[in-house]
Amino acid sequence: MTTLTNTERNMVADHVADFAIRIVLQAMEPDEERMRDELTRFHDFFCRALEAAKRDARSAALTTTTN
């Protein structure tokens, strides 16, 4: 199993923290369109992360089965 590097972990943590800050700020000054944009941006980020994990898992599975 491949683990994330510290740099990768920090990048994810920074992105999640930025998202959380923007959502809290939006709650103070509600703008439905901006909130939807933030949620869409985070959803896209999360889906890309899952797609990368899925690719990595398949790659690792192929490597394991061919050795």
PDB file of C-alpha atoms in Angstrom:
ATOM      1  CA  MET A   1       0.000   0.000   0.000  1.00  0.00           C
ATOM      2  CA  THR A   2       1.280   3.451  -0.930  1.00  0.00           C
ATOM      3  CA  THR A   3       0.910   6.229   1.603  1.00  0.00           C
ATOM      4  CA  LEU A   4       0.822   9.935   0.943  1.00  0.00           C
ATOM      5  CA  THR A   5       3.976  11.946   1.365  1.00  0.00           C
ATOM      6  CA  ASN A   6       4.007  14.741   3.925  1.00  0.00           C
ATOM      7  CA  THR A   7       3.778  17.249   1.070  1.00  0.00           C
ATOM      8  CA  GLU A   8       0.711  15.497  -0.338  1.00  0.00           C
ATOM      9  CA  ARG A   9      -0.910  15.340   3.094  1.00  0.00           C
ATOM     10  CA  ASN A  10      -0.240  19.035   3.639  1.00  0.00           C
ATOM     11  CA  MET A  11      -1.720  19.896   0.243  1.00  0.00           C
ATOM     12  CA  VAL A  12      -4.909  17.972   1.056  1.00  0.00           C
ATOM     13  CA  ALA A  13      -5.111  19.471   4.545  1.00  0.00           C
ATOM     14  CA  ASP A  14      -4.633  22.985   3.136  1.00  0.00           C
ATOM     15  CA  HIS A  15      -7.354  22.445   0.547  1.00  0.00           C
ATOM     16  CA  VAL A  16      -9.817  21.085   3.109  1.00  0.00           C
ATOM     17  CA  ALA A  17      -9.005  23.924   5.537  1.00  0.00           C
ATOM     18  CA  ASP A  18      -9.493  26.534   2.803  1.00  0.00           C
ATOM     19  CA  PHE A  19     -12.816  24.961   1.905  1.00  0.00           C
ATOM     20  CA  ALA A  20     -13.947  24.965   5.544  1.00  0.00           C
ATOM     21  CA  ILE A  21     -12.973  28.615   5.981  1.00  0.00           C
ATOM     22  CA  ARG A  22     -14.846  29.644   2.824  1.00  0.00           C
ATOM     23  CA  ILE A  23     -17.969  27.726   3.913  1.00  0.00           C
ATOM     24  CA  VAL A  24     -17.923  29.336   7.380  1.00  0.00           C
ATOM     25  CA  LEU A  25     -17.475  32.781   5.832  1.00  0.00           C
ATOM     26  CA  GLN A  26     -20.352  32.052   3.470  1.00  0.00           C
ATOM     27  CA  ALA A  27     -22.559  31.136   6.435  1.00  0.00           C
ATOM     28  CA  MET A  28     -21.933  34.610   7.854  1.00  0.00           C
ATOM     29  CA  GLU A  29     -22.809  36.320   4.580  1.00  0.00           C
ATOM     30  CA  PRO A  30     -25.098  33.897   2.745  1.00  0.00           C
ATOM     31  CA  ASP A  31     -24.857  33.890  -1.028  1.00  0.00           C
ATOM     32  CA  GLU A  32     -26.465  30.761  -2.391  1.00  0.00           C
ATOM     33  CA  GLU A  33     -24.638  30.894  -5.722  1.00  0.00           C
ATOM     34  CA  ARG A  34     -21.199  31.319  -4.125  1.00  0.00           C
ATOM     35  CA  MET A  35     -21.979  28.533  -1.645  1.00  0.00           C
ATOM     36  CA  ARG A  36     -22.923  26.238  -4.518  1.00  0.00           C
ATOM     37  CA  ASP A  37     -19.703  27.196  -6.328  1.00  0.00           C
ATOM     38  CA  GLU A  38     -17.642  26.344  -3.234  1.00  0.00           C
ATOM     39  CA  LEU A  39     -19.396  23.010  -2.810  1.00  0.00           C
ATOM     40  CA  THR A  40     -18.915  22.221  -6.503  1.00  0.00           C
ATOM     41  CA  ARG A  41     -15.206  23.112  -6.298  1.00  0.00           C
ATOM     42  CA  PHE A  42     -14.736  20.878  -3.258  1.00  0.00           C
ATOM     43  CA  HIS A  43     -16.741  18.066  -4.857  1.00  0.00           C
ATOM     44  CA  ASP A  44     -14.515  18.258  -7.940  1.00  0.00           C
ATOM     45  CA  PHE A  45     -11.385  18.166  -5.784  1.00  0.00           C
ATOM     46  CA  PHE A  46     -12.673  15.201  -3.799  1.00  0.00           C
ATOM     47  CA  CYS A  47     -13.686  13.266  -6.924  1.00  0.00           C
ATOM     48  CA  ARG A  48     -10.264  13.864  -8.501  1.00  0.00           C
ATOM     49  CA  ALA A  49      -8.622  12.570  -5.317  1.00  0.00           C
ATOM     50  CA  LEU A  50     -10.793   9.439  -5.376  1.00  0.00           C
ATOM     51  CA  GLU A  51     -10.088   8.897  -9.083  1.00  0.00           C
ATOM     52  CA  ALA A  52      -6.350   9.136  -8.418  1.00  0.00           C
ATOM     53  CA  ALA A  53      -6.643   6.684  -5.524  1.00  0.00           C
ATOM     54  CA  LYS A  54      -8.595   4.297  -7.732  1.00  0.00           C
ATOM     55  CA  ARG A  55      -5.944   4.543 -10.477  1.00  0.00           C
ATOM     56  CA  ASP A  56      -3.159   3.966  -7.970  1.00  0.00           C
ATOM     57  CA  ALA A  57      -4.945   0.947  -6.520  1.00  0.00           C
ATOM     58  CA  ARG A  58      -5.410  -0.569  -9.961  1.00  0.00           C
ATOM     59  CA  SER A  59      -1.790   0.091 -10.811  1.00  0.00           C
ATOM     60  CA  ALA A  60      -0.654  -1.521  -7.556  1.00  0.00           C
ATOM     61  CA  ALA A  61      -2.954  -4.502  -8.173  1.00  0.00           C
ATOM     62  CA  LEU A  62      -1.518  -4.979 -11.668  1.00  0.00           C
ATOM     63  CA  THR A  63       2.042  -4.741 -10.370  1.00  0.00           C
ATOM     64  CA  THR A  64       1.308  -7.266  -7.623  1.00  0.00           C
ATOM     65  CA  THR A  65      -0.353  -9.778  -9.959  1.00  0.00           C
ATOM     66  CA  THR A  66       2.382  -9.635 -12.601  1.00  0.00           C
ATOM     67  CA  ASN A  67       5.268 -10.210 -10.167  1.00  0.00           C
TER      68      ASN A  67
END
